[in-house]
Short mmCIF file of C-alpha atoms (C1' of nucleotides) in Angstrom, two decimals:
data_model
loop_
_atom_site.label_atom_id
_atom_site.label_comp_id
_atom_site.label_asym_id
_atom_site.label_seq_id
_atom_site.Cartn_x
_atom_site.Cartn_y
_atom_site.Cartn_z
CA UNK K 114 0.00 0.00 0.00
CA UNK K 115 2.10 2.93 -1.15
CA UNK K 116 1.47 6.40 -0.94
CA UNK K 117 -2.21 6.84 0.11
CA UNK K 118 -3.02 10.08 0.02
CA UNK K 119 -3.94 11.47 4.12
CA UNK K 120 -6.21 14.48 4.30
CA UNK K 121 -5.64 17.63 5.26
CA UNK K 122 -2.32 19.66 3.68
CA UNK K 123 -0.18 18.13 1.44
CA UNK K 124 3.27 17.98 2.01
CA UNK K 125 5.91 20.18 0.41
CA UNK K 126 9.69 20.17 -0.09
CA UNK K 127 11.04 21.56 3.24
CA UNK K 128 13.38 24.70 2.37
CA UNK K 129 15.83 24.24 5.15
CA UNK K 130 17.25 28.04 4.73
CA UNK K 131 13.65 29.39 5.49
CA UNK K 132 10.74 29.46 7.87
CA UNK K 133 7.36 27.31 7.04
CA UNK K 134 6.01 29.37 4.16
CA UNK K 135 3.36 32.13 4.85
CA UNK K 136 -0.56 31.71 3.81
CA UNK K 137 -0.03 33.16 0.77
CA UNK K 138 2.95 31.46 -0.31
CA UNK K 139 1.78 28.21 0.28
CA UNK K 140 -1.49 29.71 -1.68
CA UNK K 141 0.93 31.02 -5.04
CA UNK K 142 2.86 27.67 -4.60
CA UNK K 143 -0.80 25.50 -5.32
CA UNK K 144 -1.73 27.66 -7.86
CA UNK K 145 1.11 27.30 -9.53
CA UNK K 146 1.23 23.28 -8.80
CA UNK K 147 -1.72 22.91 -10.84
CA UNK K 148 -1.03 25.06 -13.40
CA UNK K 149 1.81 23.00 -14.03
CA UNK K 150 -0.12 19.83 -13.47
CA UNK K 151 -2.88 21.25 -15.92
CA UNK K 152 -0.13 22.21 -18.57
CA UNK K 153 1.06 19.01 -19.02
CA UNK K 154 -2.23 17.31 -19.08
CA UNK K 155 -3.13 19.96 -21.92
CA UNK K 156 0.15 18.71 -23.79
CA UNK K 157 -1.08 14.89 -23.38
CA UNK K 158 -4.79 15.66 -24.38
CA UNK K 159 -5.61 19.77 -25.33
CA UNK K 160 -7.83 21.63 -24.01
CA UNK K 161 -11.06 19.49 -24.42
CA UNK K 162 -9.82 16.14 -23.83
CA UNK K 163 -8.34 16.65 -20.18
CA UNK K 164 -10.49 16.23 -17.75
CA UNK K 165 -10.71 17.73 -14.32
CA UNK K 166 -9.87 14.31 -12.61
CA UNK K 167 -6.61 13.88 -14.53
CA UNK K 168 -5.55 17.10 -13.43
CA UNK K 169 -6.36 16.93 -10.04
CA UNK K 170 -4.54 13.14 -10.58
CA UNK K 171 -1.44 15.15 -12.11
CA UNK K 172 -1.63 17.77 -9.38
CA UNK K 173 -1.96 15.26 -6.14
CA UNK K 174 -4.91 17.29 -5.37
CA UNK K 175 -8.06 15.86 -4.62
CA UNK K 176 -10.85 17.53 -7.00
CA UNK K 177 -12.49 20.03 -3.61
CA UNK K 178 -9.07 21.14 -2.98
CA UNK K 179 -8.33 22.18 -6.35
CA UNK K 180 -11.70 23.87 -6.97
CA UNK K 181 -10.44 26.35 -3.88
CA UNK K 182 -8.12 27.59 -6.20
CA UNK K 183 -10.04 27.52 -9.70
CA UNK K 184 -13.56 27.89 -10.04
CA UNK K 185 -13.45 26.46 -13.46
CA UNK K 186 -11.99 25.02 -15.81
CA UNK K 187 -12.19 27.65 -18.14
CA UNK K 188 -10.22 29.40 -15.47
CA UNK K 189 -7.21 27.30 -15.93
CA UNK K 190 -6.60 27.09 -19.44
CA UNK K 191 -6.98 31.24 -19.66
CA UNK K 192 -4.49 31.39 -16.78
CA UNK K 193 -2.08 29.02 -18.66
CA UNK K 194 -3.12 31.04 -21.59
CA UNK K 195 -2.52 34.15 -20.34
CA UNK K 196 1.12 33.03 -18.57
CA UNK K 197 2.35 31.83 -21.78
CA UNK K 198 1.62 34.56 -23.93
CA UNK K 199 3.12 36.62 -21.22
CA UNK K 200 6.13 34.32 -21.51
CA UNK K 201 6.12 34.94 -25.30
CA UNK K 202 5.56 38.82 -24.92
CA UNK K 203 9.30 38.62 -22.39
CA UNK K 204 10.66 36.74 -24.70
CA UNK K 205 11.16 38.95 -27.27
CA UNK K 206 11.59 42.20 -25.07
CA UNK K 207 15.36 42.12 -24.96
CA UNK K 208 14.74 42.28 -28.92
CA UNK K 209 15.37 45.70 -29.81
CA UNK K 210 18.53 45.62 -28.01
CA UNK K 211 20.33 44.60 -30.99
CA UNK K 212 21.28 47.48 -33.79
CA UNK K 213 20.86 45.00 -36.59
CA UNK K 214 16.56 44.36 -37.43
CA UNK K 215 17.86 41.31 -38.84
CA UNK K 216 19.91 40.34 -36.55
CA UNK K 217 17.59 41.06 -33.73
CA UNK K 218 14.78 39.65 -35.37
CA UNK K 219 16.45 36.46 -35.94
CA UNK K 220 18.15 35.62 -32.89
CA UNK K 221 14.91 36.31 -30.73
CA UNK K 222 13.13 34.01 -32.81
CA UNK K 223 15.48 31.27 -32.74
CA UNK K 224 15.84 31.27 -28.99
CA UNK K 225 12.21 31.31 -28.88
CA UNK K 226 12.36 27.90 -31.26
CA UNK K 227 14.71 26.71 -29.04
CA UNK K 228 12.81 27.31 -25.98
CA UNK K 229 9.35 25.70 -27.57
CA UNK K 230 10.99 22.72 -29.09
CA UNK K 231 13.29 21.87 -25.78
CA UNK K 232 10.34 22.38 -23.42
CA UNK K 233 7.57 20.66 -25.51
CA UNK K 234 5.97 23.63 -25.43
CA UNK K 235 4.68 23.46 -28.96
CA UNK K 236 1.48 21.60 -28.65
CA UNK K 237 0.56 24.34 -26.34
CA UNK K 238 0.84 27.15 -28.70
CA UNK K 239 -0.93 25.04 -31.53
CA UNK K 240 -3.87 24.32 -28.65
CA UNK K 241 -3.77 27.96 -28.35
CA UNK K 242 -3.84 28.60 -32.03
CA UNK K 243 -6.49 26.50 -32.71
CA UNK K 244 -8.99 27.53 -29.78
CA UNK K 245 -8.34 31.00 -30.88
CA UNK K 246 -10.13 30.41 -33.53
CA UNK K 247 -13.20 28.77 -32.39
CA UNK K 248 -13.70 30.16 -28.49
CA UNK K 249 -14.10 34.16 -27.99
CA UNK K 250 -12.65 34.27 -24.43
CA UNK K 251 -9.26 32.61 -25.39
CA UNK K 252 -9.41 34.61 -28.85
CA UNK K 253 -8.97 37.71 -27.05
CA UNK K 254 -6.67 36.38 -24.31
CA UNK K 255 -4.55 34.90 -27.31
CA UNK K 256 -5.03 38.51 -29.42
CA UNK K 257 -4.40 40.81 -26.51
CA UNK K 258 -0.89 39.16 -25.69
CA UNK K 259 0.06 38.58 -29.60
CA UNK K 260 -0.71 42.15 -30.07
CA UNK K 261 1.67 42.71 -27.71
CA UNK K 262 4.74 40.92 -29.18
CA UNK K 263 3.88 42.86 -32.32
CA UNK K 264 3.83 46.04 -31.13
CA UNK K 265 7.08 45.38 -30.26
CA UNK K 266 7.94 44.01 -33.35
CA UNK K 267 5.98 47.15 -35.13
CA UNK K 268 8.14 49.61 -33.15
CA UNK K 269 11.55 47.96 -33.46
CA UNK K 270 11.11 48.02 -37.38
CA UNK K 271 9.61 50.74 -37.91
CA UNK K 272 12.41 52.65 -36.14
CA UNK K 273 15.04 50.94 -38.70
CA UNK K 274 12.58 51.73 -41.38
CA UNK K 275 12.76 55.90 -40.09
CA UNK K 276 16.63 55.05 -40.31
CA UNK K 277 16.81 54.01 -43.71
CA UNK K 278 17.97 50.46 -42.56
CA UNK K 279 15.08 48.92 -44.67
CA UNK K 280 12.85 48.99 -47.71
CA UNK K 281 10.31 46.36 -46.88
CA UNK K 282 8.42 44.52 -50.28
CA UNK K 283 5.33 46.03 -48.48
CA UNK K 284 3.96 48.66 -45.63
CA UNK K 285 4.61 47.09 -41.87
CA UNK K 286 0.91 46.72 -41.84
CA UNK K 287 0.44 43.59 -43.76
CA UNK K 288 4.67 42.49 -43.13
CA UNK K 289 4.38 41.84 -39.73
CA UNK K 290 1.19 39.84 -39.82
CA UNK K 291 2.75 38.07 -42.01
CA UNK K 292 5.80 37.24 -40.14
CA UNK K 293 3.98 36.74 -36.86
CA UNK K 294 2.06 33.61 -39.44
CA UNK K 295 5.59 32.21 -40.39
CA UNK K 296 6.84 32.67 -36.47
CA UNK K 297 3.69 30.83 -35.91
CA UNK K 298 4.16 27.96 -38.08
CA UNK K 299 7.75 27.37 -37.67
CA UNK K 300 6.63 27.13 -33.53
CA UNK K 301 3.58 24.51 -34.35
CA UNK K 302 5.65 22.47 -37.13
CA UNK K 303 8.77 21.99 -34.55
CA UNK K 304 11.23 21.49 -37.46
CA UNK K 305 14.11 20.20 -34.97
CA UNK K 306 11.92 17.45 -34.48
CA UNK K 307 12.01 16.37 -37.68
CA UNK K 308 16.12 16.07 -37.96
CA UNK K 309 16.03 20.22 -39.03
CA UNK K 310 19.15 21.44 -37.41
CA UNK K 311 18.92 24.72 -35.30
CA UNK K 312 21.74 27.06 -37.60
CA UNK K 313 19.43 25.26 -40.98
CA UNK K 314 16.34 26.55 -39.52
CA UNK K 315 18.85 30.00 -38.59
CA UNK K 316 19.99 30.09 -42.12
CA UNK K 317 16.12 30.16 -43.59
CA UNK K 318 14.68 32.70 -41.10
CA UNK K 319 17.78 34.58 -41.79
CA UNK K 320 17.00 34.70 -45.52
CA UNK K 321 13.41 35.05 -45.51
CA UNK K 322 13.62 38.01 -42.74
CA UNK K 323 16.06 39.78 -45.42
CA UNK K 324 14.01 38.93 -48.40
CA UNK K 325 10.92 41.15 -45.97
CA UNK K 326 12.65 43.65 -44.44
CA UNK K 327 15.46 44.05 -47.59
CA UNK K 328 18.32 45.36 -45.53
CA UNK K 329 19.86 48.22 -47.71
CA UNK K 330 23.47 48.33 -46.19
CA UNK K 331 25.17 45.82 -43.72
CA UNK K 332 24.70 46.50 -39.91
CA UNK K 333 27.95 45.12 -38.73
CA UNK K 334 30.53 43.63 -41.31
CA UNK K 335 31.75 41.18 -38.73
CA UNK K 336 28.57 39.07 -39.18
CA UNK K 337 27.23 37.56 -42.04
CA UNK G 157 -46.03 21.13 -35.83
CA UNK G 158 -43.78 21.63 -38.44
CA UNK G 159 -41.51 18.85 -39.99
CA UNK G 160 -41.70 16.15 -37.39
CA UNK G 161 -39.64 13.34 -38.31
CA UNK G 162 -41.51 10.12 -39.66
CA UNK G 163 -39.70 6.87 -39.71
CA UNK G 164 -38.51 5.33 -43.00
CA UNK G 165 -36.28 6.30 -45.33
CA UNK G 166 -35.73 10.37 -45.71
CA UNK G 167 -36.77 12.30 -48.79
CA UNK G 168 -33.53 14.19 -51.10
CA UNK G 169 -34.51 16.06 -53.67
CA UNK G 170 -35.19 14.64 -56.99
CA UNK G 171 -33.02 14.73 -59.55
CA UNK G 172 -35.61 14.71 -62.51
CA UNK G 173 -33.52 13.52 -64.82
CA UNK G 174 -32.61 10.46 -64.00
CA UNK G 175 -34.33 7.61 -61.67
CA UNK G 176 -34.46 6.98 -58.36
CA UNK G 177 -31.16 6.68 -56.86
CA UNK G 178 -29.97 3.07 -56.15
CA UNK G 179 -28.96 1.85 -53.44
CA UNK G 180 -25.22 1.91 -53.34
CA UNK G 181 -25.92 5.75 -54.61
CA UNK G 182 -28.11 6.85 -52.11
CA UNK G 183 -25.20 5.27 -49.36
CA UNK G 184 -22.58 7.34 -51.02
CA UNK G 185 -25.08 10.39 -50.67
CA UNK G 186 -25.62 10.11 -47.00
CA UNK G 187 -21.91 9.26 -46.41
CA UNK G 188 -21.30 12.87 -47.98
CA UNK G 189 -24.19 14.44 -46.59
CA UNK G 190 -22.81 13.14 -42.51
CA UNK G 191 -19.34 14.16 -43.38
CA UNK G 192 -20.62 17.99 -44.01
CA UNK G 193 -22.44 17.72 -41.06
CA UNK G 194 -19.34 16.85 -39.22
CA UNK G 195 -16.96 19.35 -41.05
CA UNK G 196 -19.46 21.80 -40.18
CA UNK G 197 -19.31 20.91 -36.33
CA UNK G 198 -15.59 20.46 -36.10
CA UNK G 199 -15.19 23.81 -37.57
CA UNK G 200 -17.33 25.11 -34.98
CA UNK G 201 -16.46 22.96 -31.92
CA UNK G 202 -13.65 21.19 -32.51
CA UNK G 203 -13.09 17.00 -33.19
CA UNK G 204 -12.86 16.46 -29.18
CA UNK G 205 -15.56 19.84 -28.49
CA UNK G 206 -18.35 18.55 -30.75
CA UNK G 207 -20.83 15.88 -29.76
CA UNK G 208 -22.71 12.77 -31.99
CA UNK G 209 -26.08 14.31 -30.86
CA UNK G 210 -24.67 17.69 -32.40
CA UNK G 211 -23.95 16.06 -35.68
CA UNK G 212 -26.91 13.95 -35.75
CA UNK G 213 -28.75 17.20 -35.76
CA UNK G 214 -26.92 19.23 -38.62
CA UNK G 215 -26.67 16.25 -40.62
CA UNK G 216 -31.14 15.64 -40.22
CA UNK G 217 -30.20 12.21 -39.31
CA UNK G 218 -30.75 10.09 -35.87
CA UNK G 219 -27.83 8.51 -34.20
CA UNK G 220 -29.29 5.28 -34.77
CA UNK G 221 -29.36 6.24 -38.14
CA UNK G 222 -25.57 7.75 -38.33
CA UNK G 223 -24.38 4.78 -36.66
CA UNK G 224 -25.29 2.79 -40.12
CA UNK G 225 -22.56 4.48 -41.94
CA UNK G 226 -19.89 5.03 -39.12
CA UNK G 227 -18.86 2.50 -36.64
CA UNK G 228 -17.55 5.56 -34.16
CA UNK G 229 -16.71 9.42 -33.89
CA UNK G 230 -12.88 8.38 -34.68
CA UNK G 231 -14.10 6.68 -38.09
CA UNK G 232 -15.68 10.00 -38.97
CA UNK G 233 -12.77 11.99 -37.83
CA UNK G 234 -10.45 9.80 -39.87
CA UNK G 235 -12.54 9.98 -43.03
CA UNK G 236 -12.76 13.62 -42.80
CA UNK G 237 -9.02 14.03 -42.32
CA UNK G 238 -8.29 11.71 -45.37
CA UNK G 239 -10.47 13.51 -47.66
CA UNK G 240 -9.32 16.88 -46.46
CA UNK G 241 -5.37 15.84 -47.08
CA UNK G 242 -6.24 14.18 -50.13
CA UNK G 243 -8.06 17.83 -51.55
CA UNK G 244 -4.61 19.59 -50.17
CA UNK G 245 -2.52 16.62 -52.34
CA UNK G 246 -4.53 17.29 -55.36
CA UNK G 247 -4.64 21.18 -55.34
CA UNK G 248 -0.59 20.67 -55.73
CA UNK G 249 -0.79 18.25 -58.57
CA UNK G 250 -0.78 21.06 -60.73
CA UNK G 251 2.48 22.55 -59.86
CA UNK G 252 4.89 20.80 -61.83
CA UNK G 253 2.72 22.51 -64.77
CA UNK G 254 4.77 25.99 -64.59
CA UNK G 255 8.34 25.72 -65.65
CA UNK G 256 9.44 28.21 -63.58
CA UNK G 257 9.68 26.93 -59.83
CA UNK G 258 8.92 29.97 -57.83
CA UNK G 259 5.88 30.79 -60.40
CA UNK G 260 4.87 27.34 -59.82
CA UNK G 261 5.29 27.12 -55.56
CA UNK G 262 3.75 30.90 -55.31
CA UNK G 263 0.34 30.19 -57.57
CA UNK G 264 -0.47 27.04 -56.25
CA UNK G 265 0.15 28.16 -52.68
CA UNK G 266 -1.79 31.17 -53.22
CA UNK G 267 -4.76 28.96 -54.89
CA UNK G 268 -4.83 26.95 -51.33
CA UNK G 269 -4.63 30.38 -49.71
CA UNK G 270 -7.55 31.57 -51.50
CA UNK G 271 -9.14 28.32 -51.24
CA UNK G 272 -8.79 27.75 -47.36
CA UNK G 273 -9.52 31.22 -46.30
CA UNK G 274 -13.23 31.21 -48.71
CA UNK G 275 -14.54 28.17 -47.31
CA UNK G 276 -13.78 28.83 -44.24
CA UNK G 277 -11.20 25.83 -44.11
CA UNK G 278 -8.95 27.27 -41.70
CA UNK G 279 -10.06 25.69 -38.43
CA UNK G 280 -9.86 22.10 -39.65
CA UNK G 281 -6.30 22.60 -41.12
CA UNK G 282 -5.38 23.41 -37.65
CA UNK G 283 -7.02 20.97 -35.52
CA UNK G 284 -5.84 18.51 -37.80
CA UNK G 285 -2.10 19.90 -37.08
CA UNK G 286 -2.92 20.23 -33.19
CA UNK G 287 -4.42 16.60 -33.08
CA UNK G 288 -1.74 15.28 -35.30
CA UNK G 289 0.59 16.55 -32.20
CA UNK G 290 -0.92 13.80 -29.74
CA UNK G 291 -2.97 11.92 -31.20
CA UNK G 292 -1.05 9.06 -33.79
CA UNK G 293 -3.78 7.85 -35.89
CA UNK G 294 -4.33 11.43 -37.17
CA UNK G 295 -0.68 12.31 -37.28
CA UNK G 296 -0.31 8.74 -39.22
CA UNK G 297 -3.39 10.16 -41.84
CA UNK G 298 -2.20 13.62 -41.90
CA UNK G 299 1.64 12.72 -42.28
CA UNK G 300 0.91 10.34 -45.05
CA UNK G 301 -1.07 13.18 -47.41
CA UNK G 302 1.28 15.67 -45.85
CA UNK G 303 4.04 13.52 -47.18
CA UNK G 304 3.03 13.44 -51.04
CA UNK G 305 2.75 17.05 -51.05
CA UNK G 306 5.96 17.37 -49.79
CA UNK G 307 6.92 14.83 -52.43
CA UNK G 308 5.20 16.68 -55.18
CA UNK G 309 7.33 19.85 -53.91
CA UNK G 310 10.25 17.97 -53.68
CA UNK G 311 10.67 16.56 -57.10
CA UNK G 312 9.58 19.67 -58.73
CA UNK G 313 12.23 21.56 -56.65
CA UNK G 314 14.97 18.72 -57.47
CA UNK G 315 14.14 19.05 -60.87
CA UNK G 316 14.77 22.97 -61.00
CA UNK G 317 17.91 22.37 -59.14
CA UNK G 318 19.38 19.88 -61.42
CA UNK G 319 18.26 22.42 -64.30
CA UNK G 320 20.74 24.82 -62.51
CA UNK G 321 17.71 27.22 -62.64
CA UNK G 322 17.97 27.80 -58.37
CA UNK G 323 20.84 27.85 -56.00
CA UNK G 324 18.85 26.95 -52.42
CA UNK G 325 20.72 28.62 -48.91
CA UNK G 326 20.36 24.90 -47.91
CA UNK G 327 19.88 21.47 -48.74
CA UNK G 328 16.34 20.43 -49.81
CA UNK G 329 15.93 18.14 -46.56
CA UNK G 330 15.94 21.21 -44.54
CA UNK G 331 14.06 23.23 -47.28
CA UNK G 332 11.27 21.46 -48.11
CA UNK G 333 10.29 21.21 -44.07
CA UNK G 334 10.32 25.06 -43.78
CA UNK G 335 8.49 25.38 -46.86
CA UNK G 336 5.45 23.32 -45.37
CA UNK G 337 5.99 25.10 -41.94
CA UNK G 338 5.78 28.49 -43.19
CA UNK G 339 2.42 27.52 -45.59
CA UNK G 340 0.80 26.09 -42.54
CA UNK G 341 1.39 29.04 -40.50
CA UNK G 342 -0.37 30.93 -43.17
CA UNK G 343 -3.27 28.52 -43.25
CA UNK G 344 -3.91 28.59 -39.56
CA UNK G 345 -3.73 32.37 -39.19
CA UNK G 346 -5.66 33.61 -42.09
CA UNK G 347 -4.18 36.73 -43.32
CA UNK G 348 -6.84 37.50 -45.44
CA UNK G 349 -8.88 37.70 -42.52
CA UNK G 350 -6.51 40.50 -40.76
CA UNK G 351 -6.72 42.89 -44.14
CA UNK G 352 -4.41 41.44 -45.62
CA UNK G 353 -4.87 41.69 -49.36
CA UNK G 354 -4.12 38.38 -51.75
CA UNK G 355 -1.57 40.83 -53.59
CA UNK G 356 0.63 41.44 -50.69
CA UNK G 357 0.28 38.07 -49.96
CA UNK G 358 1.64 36.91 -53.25
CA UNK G 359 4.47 39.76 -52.81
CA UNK G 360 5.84 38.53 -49.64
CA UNK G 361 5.21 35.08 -50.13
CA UNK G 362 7.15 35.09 -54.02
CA UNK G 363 9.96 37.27 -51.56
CA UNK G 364 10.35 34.39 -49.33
CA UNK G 365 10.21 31.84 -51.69
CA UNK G 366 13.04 33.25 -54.08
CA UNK G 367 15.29 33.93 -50.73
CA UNK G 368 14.72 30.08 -50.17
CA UNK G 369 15.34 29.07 -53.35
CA UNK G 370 17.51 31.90 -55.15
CA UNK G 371 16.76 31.32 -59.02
CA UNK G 372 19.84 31.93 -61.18
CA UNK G 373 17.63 33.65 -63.75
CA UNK G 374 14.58 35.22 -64.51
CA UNK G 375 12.35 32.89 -66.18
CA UNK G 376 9.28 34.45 -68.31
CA UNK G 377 10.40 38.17 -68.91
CA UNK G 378 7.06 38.80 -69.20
CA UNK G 379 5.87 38.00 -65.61
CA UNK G 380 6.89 39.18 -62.02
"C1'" DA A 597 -12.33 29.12 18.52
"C1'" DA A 598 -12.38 30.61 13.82
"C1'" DA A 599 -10.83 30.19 9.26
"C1'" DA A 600 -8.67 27.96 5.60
"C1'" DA A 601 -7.30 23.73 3.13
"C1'" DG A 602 -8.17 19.26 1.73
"C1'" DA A 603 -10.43 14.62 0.90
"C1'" DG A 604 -13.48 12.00 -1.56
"C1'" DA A 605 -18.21 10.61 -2.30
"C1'" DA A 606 -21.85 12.18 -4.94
"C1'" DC A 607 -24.50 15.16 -8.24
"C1'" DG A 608 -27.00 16.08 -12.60
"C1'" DA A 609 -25.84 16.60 -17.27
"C1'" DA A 610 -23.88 15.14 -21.34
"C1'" DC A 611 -21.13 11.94 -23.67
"C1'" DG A 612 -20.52 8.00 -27.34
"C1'" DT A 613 -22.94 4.16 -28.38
"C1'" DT A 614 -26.59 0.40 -28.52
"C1'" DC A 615 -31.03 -1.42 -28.71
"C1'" DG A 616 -35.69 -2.63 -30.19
"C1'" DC A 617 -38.68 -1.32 -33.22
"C1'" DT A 618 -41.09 0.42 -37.69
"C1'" DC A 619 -41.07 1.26 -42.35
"C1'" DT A 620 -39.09 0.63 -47.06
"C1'" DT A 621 -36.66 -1.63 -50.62
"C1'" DT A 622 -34.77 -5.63 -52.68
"C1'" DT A 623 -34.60 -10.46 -53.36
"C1'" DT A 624 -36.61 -14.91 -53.55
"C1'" DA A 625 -40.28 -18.33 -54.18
"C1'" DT A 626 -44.40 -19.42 -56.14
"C1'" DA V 467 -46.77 -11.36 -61.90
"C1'" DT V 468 -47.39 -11.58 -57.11
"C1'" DA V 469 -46.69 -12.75 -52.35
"C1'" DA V 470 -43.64 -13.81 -48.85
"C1'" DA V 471 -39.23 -13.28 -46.89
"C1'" DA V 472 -34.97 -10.98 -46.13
"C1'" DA V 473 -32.23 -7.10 -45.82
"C1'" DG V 474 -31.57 -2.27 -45.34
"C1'" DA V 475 -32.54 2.35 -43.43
"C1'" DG V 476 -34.15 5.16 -39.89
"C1'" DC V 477 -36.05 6.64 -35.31
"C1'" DG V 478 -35.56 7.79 -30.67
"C1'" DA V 479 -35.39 6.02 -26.02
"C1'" DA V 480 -32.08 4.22 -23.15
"C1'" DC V 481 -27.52 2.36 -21.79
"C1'" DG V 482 -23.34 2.69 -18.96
"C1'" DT V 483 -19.72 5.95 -18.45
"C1'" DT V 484 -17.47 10.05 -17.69
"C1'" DC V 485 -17.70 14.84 -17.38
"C1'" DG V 486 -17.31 19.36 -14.58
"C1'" DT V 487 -18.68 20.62 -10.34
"C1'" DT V 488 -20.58 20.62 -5.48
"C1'" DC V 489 -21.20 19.01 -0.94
"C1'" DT V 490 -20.13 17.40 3.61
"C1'" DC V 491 -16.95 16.39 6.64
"C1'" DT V 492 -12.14 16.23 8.69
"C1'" DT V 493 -7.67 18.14 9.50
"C1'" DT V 494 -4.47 21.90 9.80
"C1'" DT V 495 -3.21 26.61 10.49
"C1'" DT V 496 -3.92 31.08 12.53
#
DNA sequence: AAAAAGAGAACGAACGTTCGCTCTTTTTAT
DNA sequence: ATAAAAAGAGCGAACGTTCGTTCTCTTTTT
């Protein structure tokens, strides 16, 4: 008989260097246990096809205690919604730190592939995708957050457009739709899964990114 | 009381040319006539999201009825997969028509475009790609259609290359994968439906395209 | 002692599917 | 040609299961 499950609290990792944790850690530490919990059952089954039991299975959590935390389950996937867009949105903060559009453009993306593909993150973002399309609520979740990332993206080129860096094939207004859809797709497809090595997938963005944006001088002659 | 269902066989219209349908006919019509239904509530709801009952319903047909044609919900799902893959496959038959490849890669692409986004196709082309992520009978459907279009691309892009009409940025293994990631990003997301005009669709796509492939030389001085 | 957290049985609804039945069409026997 | 039999098509109630959620009760923390 292994394991039964007592009532009452549930038994953490003891953080020797600290105190018991306060009502309100112990609160943000549940929350996020099931988020996690409810992530990875999403992975296994999307959205639809998890079920409250198997997350409250994947979370050690019997189904009361986890409805003191969520009062649906609507509320979980926009809260893993919302945190991974958010995730997305950091992601490519640190882009307009680079001088180069390419160059930033590029190397925020491909950390971002690497981060999806290395954290089996990508049936995630095609759940998202896909629900977007079909259910309001995570639409605008989804929307709000994307919009985000390409504001971002809107500024950062436009600036090298004011520069003279660039001379796009067309105005930013239908580009960077665009390259949000090819961001998109290179996320769902997870080329390194299929034997695609990280500086072949580099090598494409890199060229297709030029081909948009049509750099008209070199940034920095020490890269290619 | 309007329309209430009477037992017995249900009344199509008549085609008044020709006789009554036989029997093997009027199968293959009801077949068709549950697999719209279905298309219809999978674009709306999803494969996991919509329900028998719903089907039943949009397709005029009781699930005793339904159940005549398709031993389960999976049968339907995989039927409707196959058929959609099969209408991708064929839609790219035509491409080895043009003689010049990018001509050839950007019209047929921008024929599914058009296609997908006026029928409304988009939401099945991604919850087939979602699905195909965890669940291996779809991927097994999907990947086998999804692998003779890549074929299709493939020979038509060897072909080119052994002309010495393009110089790719990398071999065709890595190639032809980015190629299908970056159309089903623009499947899934819809430009069209974010004011994004065919034309500059076209531009940026026959951009990316050449960048991939880099023809040597122009083609048909007439077009571009 | 009060409040919060948790367990787990239980709820009604909805799910995919089956069943028994009626009606229609086709085949067979006369 | 006609009647009987068989097979096919359809209906809709009902099946057992599982779903998301709630409820009651106990244990732990404040």
């Amino acid at each position: 008989m292994e394991d039964l499950a007592l009532p009452g609290q549930f038994e953490l990792p003891v953080d020797n260097d600290s105190q018991a944790p306060s009502r309100a850690e112990r609160r943000d530490q549940q929350i996020q246990r099931i988020l996690d919990a409810a992530k990875a059952c999403f992975i296994r089954s999307g959205f639809q096809g998890a079920s409250m039991h198997q997350i409250c299975a994947e979370a050690g959590m019997s189904p009361g205690a986890l409805y003191r935390y969520f009062p649906s389950k609507e509320a979980i996937i926009r809260a893993i919604v919302e945190a991974d867009r958010k995730q997305d949105a950091e992601k490519f903060a640190a882009m307009d730190k680079n001088p180069c559009v390419v160059d930033g453009i590029v190397n925020c993306a491909m950390d971002h592939i690497r981060y999806t593909h290395e954290n089996g993150n990508a049936p995630i973002f095609a759940e998202i995708a896909t629900e977007s399309l079909r259910n309001e609520t995570i639409r605008e979740i989804g929307d709000y957050c994307m919009d985000e990332v390409q504001h971002q993206f809107r500024n950062y080129v436009q600036a090298a457009l004011d520069r003279g860096e660039i001379d796009p094939v067309v105005e930013l207004d239908a580009l960077l739709p665009m390259m949000m859809a090819i961001g998109q797709g290179l996320a769902i497809n997870g080329l390194p899964g299929k034997g695609v090595s990280y500086d072949r997938i580099e090598k494409m963005f890199r060229a297709t990114t030029a081909a948009l944006l049509r750099p008209t001088r070199k940034c920095d002659p020490a890269k290619n």
